[in-house]
Tab-separated table of C-alpha atoms in Angstrom:
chain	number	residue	atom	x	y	z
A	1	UNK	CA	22.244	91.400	27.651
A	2	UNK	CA	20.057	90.960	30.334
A	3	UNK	CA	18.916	93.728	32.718
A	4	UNK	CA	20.440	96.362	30.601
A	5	UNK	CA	23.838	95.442	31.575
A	6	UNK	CA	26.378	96.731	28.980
A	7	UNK	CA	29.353	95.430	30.097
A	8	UNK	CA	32.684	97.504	29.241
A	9	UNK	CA	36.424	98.413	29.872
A	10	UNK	CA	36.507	101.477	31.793
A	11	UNK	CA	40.530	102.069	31.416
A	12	UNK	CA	43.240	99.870	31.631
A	13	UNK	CA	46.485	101.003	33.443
A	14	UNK	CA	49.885	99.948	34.085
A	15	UNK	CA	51.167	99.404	37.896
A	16	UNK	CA	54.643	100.269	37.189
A	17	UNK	CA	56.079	99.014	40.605
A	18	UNK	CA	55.302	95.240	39.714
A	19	UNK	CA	54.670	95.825	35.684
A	20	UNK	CA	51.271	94.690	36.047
A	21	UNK	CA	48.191	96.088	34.441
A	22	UNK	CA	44.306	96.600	35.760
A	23	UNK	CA	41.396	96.192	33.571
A	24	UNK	CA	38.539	97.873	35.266
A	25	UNK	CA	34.884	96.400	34.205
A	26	UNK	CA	31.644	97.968	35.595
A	27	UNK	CA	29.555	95.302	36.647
A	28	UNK	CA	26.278	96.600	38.143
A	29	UNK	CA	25.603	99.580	35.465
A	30	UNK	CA	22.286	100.791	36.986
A	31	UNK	CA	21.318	104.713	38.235
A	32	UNK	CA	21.192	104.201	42.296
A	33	UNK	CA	23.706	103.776	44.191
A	34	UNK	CA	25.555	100.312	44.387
A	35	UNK	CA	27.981	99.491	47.024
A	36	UNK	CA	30.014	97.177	49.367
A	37	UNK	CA	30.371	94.075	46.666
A	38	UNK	CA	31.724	91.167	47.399
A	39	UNK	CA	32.569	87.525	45.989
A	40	UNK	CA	31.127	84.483	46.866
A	41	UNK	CA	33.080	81.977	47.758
A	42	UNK	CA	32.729	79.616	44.481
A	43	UNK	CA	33.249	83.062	42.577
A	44	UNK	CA	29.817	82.981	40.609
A	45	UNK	CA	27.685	85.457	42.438
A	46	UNK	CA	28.281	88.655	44.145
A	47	UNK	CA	26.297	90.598	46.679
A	48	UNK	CA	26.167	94.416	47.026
A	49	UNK	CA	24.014	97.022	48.509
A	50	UNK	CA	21.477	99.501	46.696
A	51	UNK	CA	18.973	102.135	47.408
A	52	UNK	CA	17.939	101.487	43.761
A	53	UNK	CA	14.386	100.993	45.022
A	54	UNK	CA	14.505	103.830	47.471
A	55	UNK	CA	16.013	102.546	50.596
A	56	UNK	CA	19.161	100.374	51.179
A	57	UNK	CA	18.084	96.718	50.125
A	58	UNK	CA	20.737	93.832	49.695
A	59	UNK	CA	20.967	92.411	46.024
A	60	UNK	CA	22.858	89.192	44.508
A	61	UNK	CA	24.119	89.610	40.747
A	62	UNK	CA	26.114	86.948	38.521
A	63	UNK	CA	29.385	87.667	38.992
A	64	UNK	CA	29.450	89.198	34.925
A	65	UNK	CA	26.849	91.210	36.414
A	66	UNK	CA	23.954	89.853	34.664
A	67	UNK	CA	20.610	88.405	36.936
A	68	UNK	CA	20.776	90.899	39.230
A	69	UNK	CA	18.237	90.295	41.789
A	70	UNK	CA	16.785	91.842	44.814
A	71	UNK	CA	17.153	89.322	47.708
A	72	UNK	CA	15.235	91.846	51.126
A	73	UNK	CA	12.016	93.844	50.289
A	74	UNK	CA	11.337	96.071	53.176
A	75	UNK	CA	10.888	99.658	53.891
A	76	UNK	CA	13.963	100.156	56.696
A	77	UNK	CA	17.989	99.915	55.688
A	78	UNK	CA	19.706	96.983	54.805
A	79	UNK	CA	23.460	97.276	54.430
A	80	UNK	CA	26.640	95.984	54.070
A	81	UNK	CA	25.961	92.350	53.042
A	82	UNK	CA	28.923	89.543	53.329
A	83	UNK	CA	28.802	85.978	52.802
A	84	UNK	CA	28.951	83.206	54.876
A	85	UNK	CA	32.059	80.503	53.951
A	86	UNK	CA	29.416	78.158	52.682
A	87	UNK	CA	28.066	80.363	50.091
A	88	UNK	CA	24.606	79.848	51.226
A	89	UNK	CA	23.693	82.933	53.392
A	90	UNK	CA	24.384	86.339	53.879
A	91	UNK	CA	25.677	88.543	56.788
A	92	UNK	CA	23.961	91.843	56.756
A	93	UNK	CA	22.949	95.111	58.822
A	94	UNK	CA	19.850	96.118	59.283
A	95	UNK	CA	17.657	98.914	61.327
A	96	UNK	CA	14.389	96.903	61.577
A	97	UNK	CA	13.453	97.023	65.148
A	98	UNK	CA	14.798	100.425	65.527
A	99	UNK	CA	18.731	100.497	65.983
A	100	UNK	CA	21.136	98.697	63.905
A	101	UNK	CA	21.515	94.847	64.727
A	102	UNK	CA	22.864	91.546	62.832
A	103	UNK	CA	21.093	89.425	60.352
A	104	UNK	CA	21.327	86.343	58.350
A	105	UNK	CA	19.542	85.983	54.791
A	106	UNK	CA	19.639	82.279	53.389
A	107	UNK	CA	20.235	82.806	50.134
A	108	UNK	CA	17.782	80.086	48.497
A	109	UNK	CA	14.626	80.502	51.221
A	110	UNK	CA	14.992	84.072	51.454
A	111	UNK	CA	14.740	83.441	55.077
A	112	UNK	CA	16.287	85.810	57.519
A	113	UNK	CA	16.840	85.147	60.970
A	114	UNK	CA	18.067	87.494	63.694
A	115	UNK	CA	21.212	86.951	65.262
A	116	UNK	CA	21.952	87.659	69.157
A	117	UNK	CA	24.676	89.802	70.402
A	118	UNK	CA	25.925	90.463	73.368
A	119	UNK	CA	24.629	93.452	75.591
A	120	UNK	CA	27.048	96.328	74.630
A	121	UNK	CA	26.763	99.780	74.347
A	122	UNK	CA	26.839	101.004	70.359
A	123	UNK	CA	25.116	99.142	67.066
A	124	UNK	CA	27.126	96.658	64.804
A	125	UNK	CA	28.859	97.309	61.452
A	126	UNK	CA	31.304	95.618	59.162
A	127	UNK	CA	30.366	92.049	60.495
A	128	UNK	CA	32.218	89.738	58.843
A	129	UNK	CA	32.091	86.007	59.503
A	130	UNK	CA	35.646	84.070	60.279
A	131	UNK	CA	36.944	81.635	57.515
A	132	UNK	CA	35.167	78.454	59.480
A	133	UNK	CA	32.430	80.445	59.932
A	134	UNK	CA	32.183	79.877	63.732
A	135	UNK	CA	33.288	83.459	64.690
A	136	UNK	CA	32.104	86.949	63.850
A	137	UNK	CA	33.723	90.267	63.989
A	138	UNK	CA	32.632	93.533	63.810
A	139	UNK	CA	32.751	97.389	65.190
A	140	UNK	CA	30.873	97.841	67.729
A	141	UNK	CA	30.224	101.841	66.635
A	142	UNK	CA	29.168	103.825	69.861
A	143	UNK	CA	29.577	107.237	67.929
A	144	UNK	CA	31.367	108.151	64.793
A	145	UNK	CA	34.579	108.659	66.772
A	146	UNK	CA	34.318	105.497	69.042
A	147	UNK	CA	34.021	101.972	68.073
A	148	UNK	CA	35.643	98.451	68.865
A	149	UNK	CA	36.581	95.198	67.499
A	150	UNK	CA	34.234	92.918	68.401
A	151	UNK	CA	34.748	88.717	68.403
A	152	UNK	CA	31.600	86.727	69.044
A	153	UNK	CA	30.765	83.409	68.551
A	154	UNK	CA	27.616	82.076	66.390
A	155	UNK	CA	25.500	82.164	69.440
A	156	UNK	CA	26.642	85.837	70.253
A	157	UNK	CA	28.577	85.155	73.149
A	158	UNK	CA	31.454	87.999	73.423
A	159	UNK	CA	34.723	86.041	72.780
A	160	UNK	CA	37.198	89.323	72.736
A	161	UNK	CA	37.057	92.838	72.384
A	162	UNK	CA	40.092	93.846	70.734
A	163	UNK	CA	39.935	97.502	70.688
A	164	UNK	CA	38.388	99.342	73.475
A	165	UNK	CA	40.808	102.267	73.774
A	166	UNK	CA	38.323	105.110	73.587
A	167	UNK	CA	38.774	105.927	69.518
A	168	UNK	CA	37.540	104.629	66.452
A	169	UNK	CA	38.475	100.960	65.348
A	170	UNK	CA	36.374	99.925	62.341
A	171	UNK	CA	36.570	97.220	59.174
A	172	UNK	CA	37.703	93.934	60.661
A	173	UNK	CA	38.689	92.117	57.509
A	174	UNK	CA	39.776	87.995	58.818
A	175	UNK	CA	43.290	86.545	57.396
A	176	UNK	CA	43.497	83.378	54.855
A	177	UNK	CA	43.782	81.566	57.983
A	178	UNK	CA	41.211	82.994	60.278
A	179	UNK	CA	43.762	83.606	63.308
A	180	UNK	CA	44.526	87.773	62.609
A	181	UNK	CA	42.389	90.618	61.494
A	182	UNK	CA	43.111	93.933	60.289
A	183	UNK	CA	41.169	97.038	60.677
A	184	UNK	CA	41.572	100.817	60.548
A	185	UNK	CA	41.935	102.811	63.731
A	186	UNK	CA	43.092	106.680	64.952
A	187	UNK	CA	44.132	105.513	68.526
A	188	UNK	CA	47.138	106.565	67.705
A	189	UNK	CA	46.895	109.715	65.520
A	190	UNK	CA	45.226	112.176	68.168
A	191	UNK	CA	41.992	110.923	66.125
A	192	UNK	CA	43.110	112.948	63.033
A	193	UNK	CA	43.601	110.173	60.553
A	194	UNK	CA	42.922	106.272	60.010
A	195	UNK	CA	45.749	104.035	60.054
A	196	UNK	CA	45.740	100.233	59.168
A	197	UNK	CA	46.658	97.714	61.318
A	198	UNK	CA	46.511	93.884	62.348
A	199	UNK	CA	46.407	92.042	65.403
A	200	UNK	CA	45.908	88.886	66.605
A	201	UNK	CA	42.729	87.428	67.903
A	202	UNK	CA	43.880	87.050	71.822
A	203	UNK	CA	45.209	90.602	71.088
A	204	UNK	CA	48.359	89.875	70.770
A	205	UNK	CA	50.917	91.518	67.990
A	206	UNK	CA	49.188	94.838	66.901
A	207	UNK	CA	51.104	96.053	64.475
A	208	UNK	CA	50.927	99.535	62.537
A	209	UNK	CA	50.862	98.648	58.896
A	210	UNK	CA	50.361	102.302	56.922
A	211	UNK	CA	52.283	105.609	58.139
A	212	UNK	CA	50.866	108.239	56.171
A	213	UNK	CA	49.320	111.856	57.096
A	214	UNK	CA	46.322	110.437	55.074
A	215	UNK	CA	43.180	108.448	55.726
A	216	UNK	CA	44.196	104.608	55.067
A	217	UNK	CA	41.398	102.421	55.643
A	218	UNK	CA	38.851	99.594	54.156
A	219	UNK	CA	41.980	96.892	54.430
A	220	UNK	CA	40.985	93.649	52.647
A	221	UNK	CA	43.576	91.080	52.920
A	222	UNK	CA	43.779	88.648	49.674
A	223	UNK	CA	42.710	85.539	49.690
A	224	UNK	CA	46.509	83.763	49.214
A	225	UNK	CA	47.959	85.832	52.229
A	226	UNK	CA	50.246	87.758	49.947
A	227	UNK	CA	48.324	91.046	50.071
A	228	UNK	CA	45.995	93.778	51.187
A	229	UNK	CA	44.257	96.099	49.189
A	230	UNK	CA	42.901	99.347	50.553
A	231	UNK	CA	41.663	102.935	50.166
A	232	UNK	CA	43.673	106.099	50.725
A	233	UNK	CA	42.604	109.736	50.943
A	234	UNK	CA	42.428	112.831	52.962
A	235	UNK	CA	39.475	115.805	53.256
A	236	UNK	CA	39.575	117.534	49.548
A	237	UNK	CA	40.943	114.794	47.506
A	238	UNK	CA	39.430	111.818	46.452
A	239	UNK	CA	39.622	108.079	47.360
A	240	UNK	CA	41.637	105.637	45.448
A	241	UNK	CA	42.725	101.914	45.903
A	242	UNK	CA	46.079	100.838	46.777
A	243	UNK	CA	48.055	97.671	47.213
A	244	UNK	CA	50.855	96.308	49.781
A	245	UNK	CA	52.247	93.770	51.471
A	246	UNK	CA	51.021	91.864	54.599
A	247	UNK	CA	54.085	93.470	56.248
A	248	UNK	CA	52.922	97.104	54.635
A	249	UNK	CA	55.887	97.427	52.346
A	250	UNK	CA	55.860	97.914	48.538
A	251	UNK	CA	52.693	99.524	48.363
A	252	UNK	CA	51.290	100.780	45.110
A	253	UNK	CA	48.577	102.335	43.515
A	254	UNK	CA	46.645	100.837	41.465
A	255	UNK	CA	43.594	103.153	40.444
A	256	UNK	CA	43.508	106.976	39.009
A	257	UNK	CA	39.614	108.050	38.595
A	258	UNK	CA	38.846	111.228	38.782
A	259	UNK	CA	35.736	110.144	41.021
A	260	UNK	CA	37.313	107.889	43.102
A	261	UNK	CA	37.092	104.365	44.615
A	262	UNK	CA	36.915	102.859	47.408
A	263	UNK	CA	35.353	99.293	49.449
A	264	UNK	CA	37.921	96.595	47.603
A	265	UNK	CA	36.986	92.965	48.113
A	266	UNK	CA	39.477	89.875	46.581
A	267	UNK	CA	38.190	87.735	44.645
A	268	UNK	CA	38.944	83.825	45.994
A	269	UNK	CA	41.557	83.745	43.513
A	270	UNK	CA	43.504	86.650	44.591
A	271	UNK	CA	43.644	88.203	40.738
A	272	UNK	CA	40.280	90.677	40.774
A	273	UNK	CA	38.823	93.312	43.227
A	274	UNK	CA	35.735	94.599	43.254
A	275	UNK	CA	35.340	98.439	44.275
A	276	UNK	CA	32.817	100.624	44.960
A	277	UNK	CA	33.270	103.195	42.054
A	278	UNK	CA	31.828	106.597	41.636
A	279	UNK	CA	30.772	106.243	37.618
A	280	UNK	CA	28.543	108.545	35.464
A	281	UNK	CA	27.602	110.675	38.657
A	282	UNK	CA	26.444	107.145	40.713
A	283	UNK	CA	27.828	104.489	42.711
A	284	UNK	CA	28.607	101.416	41.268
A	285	UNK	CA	30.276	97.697	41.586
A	286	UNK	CA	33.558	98.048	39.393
A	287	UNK	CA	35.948	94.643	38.909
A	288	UNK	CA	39.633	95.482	38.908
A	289	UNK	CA	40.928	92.486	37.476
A	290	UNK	CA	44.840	92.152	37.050
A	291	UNK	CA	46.702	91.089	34.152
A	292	UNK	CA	49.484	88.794	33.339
């Protein structure tokens, strides 16, 4: 195959709570560190991150992980890519005038252009564009144990900020319908561990999905409202992905690696994840997919 890529079934489990099994295939299969995949919205490609070539860089494979190309060539960090609704460009991170700020890559020109933001104290992460693309969220990280929810618009106008309690609030991941988010957050745990929660875009209905005296974070709601994936683990043990309900009921896991796994992303279809998988002593871009 091309690139190298061997392409092959990791394990296959049952999920007992809804008799379901997951067939886990690694997709990227390369020595550095791959990270933070995600879907595009026809389903053919997939971005990720990789310091493959010695710093973070944002690369596009085939979504059977073949083609895999490098799509930013410079010498800073580029991070945490996610795509536009249109499938043509690329929201990423990037440290390239000195502190973290907001980019666009157009996926055919290679062109990036710099988007504005609004004046606030802290760098952006986890910027994710809404469904219609005209909104953005993201933390707005002012230290590792501060950061808000962000709204702004595509001009970077500040629409909301959804969070500003003092603790950390990071992940915004949009609903189906682009009118909720959910996030993790310790505002409410005496900043010991992250809890998931949603909330409204006026701010309205924040609601405490996960209760346990673990880290829950990384929520990714599925793409037919039904679900939300996420990661779960606590200092000493290692990350692994589970699934709920929108309402945070009936949640169950669905991966048991002794390395862990964490970052899931739905595919449009709402039957495969991709994770960020510690294989073969690397990172890399694992597809969960789920079986009838």
């Amino acid at each position: 195959m091309k690139n190298g890529l061997i392409s092959m079934v990791f394990m296959t489990i049952a999920c007992v709570v809804y008799g379901q099994q997951v067939q886990e295939t690694i997709l990227s299969n390369h020595p550095g560190q791959d990270r933070y995949g995600s879907y595009s919205p026809d389903g053919k490609h997939i971005v990720f991150e990789s310091d493959r070539d010695g710093n973070w860089e944002i690369y596009r494979m085939d979504a059977t992980g073949e083609n895999q190309e490098r799509l930013t060539k410079s010498d800073v960090e580029n991070r945490r890519p996610s795509w536009h609704p249109n499938g043509k460009k690329v929201l990423f991170e990037s440290n390239r005038n000195g502190r973290f700020e907001l980019y666009e890559l157009y996926i055919r020109t290679k062109k990036i252009k710099k988007l504005s933001l609004p004046p606030l104290e802290g760098e952006p992460m986890f910027a994710r564009y809404s469904p219609d693309g005209k909104t953005i969220a993201y933390s707005n990280k002012k230290s590792d144990q501060e950061a808000e929810i962000v709204l702004v618009d595509r001009k970077g106008r500040l629409l909301a900020s959804l969070t500003n309690n003092g603790f950390r609030s990071f992940y915004p991941s949009w609903s189906p319908q682009g009118d909720a988010l959910l996030f993790f957050s310790r505002h409410e745990t005496n900043n010991e561990d992250d809890e998931i929660y949603s909330i409204n875009l006026d701010g309205s209905g924040l609601d405490r999905l996960t209760h346990w005296p673990k880290h829950n974070f990384c929520p990714a709601w599925s793409p037919d409202g039904k679900k939300i994936a996420y990661v779960t683990s606590m200092e000493g043990t290692r990350p692994e992905i589970y699934v709920m309900d929108t309402k945070g009921q009936n949640e169950f896991r669905i991966t048991y690696n002794e390395d862990g796994d964490t970052l899931p992303n739905w595919s449009g279809d709402s039957k495969r994840l991709l994770v960020t998988g510690y294989r073969n002593g690397n990172f890399e871009i694992c597809e969960l997919t789920f079986l009838d």
